[in-house]
Each structure stands twice: as structure tokens, then as C-alpha cells.
Short mmCIF file of C-alpha atoms and ligand atoms in Angstrom, two decimals:
data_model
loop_
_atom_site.label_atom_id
_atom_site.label_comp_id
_atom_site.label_asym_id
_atom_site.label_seq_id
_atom_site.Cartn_x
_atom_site.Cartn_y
_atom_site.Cartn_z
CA UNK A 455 -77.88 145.12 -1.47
CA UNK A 456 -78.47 147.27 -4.73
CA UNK A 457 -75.70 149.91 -2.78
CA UNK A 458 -73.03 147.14 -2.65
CA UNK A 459 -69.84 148.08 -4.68
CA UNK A 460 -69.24 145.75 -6.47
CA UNK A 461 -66.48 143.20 -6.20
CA UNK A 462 -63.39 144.34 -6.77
CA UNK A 463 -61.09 141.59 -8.79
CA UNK A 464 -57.93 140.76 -7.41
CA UNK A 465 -58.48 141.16 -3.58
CA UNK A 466 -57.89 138.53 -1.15
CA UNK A 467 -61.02 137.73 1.13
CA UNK A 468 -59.29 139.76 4.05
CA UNK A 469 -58.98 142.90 1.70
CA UNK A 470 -62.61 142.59 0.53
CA UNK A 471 -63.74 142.54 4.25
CA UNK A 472 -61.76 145.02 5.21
CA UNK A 473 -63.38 147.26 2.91
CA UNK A 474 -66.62 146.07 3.86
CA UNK A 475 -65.71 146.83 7.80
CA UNK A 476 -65.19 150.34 6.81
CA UNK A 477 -68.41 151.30 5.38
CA UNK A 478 -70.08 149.40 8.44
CA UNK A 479 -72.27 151.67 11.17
CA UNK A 480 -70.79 150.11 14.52
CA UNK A 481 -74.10 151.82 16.15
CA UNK A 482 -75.91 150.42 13.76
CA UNK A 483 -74.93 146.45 13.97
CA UNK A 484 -77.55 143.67 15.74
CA UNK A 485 -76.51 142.63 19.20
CA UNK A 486 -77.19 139.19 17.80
CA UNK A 487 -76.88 137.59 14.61
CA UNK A 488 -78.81 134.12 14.42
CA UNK A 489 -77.62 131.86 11.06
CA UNK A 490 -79.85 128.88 9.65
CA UNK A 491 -77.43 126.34 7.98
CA UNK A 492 -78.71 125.82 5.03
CA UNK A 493 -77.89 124.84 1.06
CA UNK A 494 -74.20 122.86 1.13
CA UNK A 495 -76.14 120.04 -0.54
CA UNK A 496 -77.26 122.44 -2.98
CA UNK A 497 -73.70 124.28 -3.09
CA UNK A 498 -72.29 120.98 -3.76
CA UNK A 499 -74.41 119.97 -6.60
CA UNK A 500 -73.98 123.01 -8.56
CA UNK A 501 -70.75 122.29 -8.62
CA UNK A 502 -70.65 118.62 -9.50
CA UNK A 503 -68.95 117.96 -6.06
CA UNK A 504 -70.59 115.06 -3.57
CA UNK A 505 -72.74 117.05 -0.36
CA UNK A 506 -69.77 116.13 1.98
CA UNK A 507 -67.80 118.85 0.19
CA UNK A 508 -70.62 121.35 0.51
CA UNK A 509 -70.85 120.74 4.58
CA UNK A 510 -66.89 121.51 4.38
CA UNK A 511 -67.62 124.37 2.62
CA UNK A 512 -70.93 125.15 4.80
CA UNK A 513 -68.13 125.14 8.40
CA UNK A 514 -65.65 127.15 6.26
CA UNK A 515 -68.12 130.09 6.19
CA UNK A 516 -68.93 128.92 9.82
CA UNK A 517 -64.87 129.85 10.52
CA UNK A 518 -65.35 133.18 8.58
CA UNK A 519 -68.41 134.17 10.36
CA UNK A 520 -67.62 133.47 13.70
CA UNK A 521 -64.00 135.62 13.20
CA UNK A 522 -66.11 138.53 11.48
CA UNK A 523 -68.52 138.39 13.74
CA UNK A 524 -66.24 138.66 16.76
CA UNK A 525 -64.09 141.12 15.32
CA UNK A 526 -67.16 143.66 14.50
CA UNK A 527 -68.28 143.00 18.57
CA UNK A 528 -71.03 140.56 18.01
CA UNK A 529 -72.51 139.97 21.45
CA UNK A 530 -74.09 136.59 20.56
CA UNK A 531 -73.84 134.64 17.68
CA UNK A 532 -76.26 132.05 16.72
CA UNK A 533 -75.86 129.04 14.64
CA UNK A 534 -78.75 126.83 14.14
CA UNK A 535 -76.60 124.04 12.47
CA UNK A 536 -78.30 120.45 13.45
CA UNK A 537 -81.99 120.28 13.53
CA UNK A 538 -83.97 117.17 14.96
CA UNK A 539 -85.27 116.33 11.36
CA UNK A 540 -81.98 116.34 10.39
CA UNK A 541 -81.95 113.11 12.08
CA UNK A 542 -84.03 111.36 9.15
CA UNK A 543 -81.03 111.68 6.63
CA UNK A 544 -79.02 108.66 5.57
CA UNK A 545 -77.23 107.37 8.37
CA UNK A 546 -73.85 107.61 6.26
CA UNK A 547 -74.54 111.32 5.96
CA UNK A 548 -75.37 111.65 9.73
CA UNK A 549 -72.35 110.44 10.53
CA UNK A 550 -70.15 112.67 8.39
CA UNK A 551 -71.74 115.64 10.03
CA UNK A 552 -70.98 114.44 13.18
CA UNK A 553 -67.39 113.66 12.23
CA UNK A 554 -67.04 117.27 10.94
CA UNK A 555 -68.52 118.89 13.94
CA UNK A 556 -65.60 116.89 15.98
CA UNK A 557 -63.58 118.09 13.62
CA UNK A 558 -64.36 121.56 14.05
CA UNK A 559 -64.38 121.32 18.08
CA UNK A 560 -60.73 119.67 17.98
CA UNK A 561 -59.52 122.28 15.11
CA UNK A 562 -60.96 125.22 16.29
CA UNK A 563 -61.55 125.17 20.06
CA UNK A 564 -57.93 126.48 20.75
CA UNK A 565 -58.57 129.68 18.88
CA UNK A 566 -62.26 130.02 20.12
CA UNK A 567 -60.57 130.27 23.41
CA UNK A 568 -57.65 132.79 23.04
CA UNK A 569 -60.02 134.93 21.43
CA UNK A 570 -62.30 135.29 24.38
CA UNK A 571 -65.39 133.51 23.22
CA UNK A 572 -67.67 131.64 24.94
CA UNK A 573 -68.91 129.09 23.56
CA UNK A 574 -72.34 127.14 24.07
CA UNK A 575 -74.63 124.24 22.88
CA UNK A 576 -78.67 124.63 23.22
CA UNK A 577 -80.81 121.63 22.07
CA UNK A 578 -81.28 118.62 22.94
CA UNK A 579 -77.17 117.90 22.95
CA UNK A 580 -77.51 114.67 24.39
CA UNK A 581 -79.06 113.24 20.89
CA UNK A 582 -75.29 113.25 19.91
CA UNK A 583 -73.13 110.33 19.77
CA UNK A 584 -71.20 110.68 23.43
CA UNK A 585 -67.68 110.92 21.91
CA UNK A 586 -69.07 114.45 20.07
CA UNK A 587 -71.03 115.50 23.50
CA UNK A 588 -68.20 115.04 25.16
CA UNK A 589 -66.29 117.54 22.92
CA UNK A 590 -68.76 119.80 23.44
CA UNK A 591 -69.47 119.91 26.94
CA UNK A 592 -65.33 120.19 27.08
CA UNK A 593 -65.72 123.50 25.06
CA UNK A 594 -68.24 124.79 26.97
CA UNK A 595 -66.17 124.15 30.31
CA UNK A 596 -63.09 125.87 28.73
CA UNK A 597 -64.55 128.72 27.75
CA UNK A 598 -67.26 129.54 30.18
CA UNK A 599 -65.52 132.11 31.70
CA UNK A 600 -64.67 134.23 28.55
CA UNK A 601 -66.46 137.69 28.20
CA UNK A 602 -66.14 138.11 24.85
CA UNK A 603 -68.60 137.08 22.26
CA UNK A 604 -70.78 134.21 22.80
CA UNK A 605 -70.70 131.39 20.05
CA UNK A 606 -74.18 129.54 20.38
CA UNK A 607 -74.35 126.23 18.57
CA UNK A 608 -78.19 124.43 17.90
CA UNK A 609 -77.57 120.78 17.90
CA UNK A 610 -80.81 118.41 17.56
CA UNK A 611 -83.26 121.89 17.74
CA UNK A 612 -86.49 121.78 16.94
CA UNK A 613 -89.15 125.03 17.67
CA UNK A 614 -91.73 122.43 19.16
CA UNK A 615 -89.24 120.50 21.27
CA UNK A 616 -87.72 124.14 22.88
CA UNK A 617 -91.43 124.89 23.66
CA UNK A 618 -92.29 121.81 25.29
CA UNK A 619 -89.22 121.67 27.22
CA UNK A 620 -89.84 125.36 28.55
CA UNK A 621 -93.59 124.00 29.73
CA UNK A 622 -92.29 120.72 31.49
CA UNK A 623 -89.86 123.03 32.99
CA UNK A 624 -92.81 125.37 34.20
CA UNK A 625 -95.41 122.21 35.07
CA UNK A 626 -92.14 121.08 37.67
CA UNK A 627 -91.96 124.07 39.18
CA UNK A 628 -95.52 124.65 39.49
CA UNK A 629 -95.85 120.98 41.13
CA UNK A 630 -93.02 122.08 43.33
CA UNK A 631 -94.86 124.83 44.76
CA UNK A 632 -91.75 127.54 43.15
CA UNK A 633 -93.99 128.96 40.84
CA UNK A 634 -97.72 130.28 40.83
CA UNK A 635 -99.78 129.73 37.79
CA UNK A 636 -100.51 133.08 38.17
CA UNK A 637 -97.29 134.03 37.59
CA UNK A 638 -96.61 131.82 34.14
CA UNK A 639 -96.93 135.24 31.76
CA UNK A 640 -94.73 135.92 28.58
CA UNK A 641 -92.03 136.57 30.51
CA UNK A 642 -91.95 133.30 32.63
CA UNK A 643 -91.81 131.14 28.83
CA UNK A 644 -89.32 133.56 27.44
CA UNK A 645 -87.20 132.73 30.50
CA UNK A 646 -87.04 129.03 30.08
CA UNK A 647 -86.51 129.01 26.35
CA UNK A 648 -82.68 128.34 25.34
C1 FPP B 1013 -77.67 122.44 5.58
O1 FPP B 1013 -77.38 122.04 4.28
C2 FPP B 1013 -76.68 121.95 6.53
C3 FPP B 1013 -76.92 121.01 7.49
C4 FPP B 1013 -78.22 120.40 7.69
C5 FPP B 1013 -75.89 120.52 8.41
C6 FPP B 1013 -74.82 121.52 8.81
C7 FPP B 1013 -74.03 120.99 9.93
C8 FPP B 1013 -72.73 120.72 9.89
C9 FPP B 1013 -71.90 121.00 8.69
C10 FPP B 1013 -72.10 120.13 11.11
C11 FPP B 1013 -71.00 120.98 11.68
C12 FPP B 1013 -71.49 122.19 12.31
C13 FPP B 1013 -70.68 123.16 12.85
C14 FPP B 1013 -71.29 124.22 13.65
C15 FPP B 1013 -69.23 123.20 12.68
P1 FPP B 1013 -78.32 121.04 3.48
O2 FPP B 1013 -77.65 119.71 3.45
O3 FPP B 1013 -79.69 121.07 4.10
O4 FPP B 1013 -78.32 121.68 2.09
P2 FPP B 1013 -79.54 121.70 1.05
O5 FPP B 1013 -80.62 122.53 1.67
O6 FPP B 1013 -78.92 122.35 -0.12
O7 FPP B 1013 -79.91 120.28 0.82
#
């Protein structure tokens, strides 16, 4: 950070990344780049603005990311954006997110598309009201077939929940007679993780 220029006044956003792009390392950039959504609520407050502004905000930078992202070749880009605690906030607030994250499907999907990325939900997606799963699964239909980057979404994630879902997985299998016990290594979780 300390070898950051610093900001030069005047310059759109485009003409400050642009700068920023050239002093990048292509050999040098992660395959993957995982984001925790985190501090619109505190965003919002700083400024004196209600939380709802700071999730519009918070998918604004979601918009800027995902284009950087793509255009530096990104292969996967992770956005852990919903988790299941989440779920304990005020309804009212639930709700908006929701709202915004149909929003975002029906604004954005168009562009996702044309720009080759493929986009994808992990987590337990079926938590969501139907009319947003919907959405989703719809966006995950239309783009499956892209090669270009791939846009990951976490929606109702939780690290416990991934890790018993990866050993149910591996207890059916087992029953089934697909997989020996003796097999179940590091290798065999990793696998069934999203
Ligand atoms: C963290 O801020 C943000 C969230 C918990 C929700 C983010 C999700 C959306 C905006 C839904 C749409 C998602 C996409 C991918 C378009 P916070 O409220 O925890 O902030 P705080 O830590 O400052 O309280």
C-alpha cells in the first residue's frame, strides 16, 4: 500500500484504473479473488445516510469489481455476499437485500452475458424467496456455457453448513456402496465443497 501513488485529483474512476492496470504484473495476479461483503451499514452511517444506501453503494463496487476483475482475466471471482446469519436481521432489511439482489440479476444479467461470464450461486440458494431463486437459476442457465470468467455468488453460506453438506454427501455415497471409507481423504472433502 505504502508504494501507492497517490490519488491524482481530477481523474474520472476509469482514468484512475487505467493507471492502476498499467503498473499491474499480469503474471503476478491470483487466479481467484474471493470478496467478503462487508461494512455498507457502516459506510452508510458515516455518512448520515440510512444502511439501504450503503447496500446500493456495497453492489456498486460489486459492478466495478466484477468489470475490473474480468477485464484483468480473473478466472473466478468470488463474492460471499449473503451469509445464513444474515438471516437474523430485521425482516424489513432482509427484504431490501433481496429486492436489490433482483435488482442486480434483472439490471445486470444482460451484460454479464455478452461479456462471457459465467455466472453461479453456491449455498444453500433455496433459502431465497422463489421469485429471487428463480432469477438466479435463470442466470445460471444463460450463462453456463460462457468461458470467460466465472462470477460466483454465496447466498445463505455458512462454513459449518458447506462442511456438513460435503459429509452427507460422502455418508450417501458411502451407503450407496460408490465410495470406500477408505477412500474419504482430503481430497474426497475438497471435492464436495462448493
Ligand atoms: C455487509 O454489510 C453486507 C451484507 C450483509 C449484504 C450484502 C448483500 C447485498 C447488498 C445483496 C446483493 C448482492 C449482490 C451480489 C448484488 P453490513 O450490513 O454487514 O455492514 P456493517 O458490517 O457495516 O454493518
Amino acid at each position: 500500500m505504502k508504494d501507492r501513488p497517490p490519488r491524482e485529483e481530477g481523474h474520472s474512476p476509469e482514468g484512475a484504473g487505467e493507471s492502476l492496470l498499467a503498473q499491474l504484473d499480469p503474471q503476478r495476479l491470483p487466479r481467484h479473488i474471493a470478496v467478503i461483503m462487508d461494512g455498507n451499514g457502516r459506510w452508510a452511517r458515516e455518512r448520515g445516510l440510512p444502511r439501504v444506501a450503503g447496500h446500493r453503494a456495497g453492489i456498486a463496487s460489486v459492478r466495478e469489481t466484477l468489470e475490473s476483475s474480468a477485464r484483468l482475466g480473473v478466472e473466478v471471482l468470488t463474492l460471499y455476499a449473503f451469509s445464513t446469519e444474515n438471516w437474523k436481521r430485521p425482516a424489513a432489511e432482509v427484504n431490501t437485500l433481496m429486492g436489490l439482489l433482483r435488482e442486480f440479476i434483472d439490471k445486470e444479467l444482460q451484460k454479464i452475458h455478452e461479456q462471457g461470464v459465467s455466472f453461479r450461486c453456491i449455498g444453500r440458494v433455496e433459502d431465497l424467496p422463489s421469485n429471487v431463486v428463480k432469477r438466479l437459476r435463470h442466470a445460471e442457465e444463460l450463462t453456463s456455457a460462457n468461458s470467460g470468467m466465472v462470477f460466483q455468488v454465496a447466498l445463505s453460506y455458512s462454513g459449518r453448513s458447506e462442511i456438513a453438506e460435503a459429509v452427507r454427501k460422502i455418508a450417501n455415497e458411502v451407503a450407496a456402496g460408490t465410495l470406500e471409507p477408505g477412500a474419504i481423504d482430503e481430497e474426497a472433502i475438497s471435492s464436495r465443497l462448493y
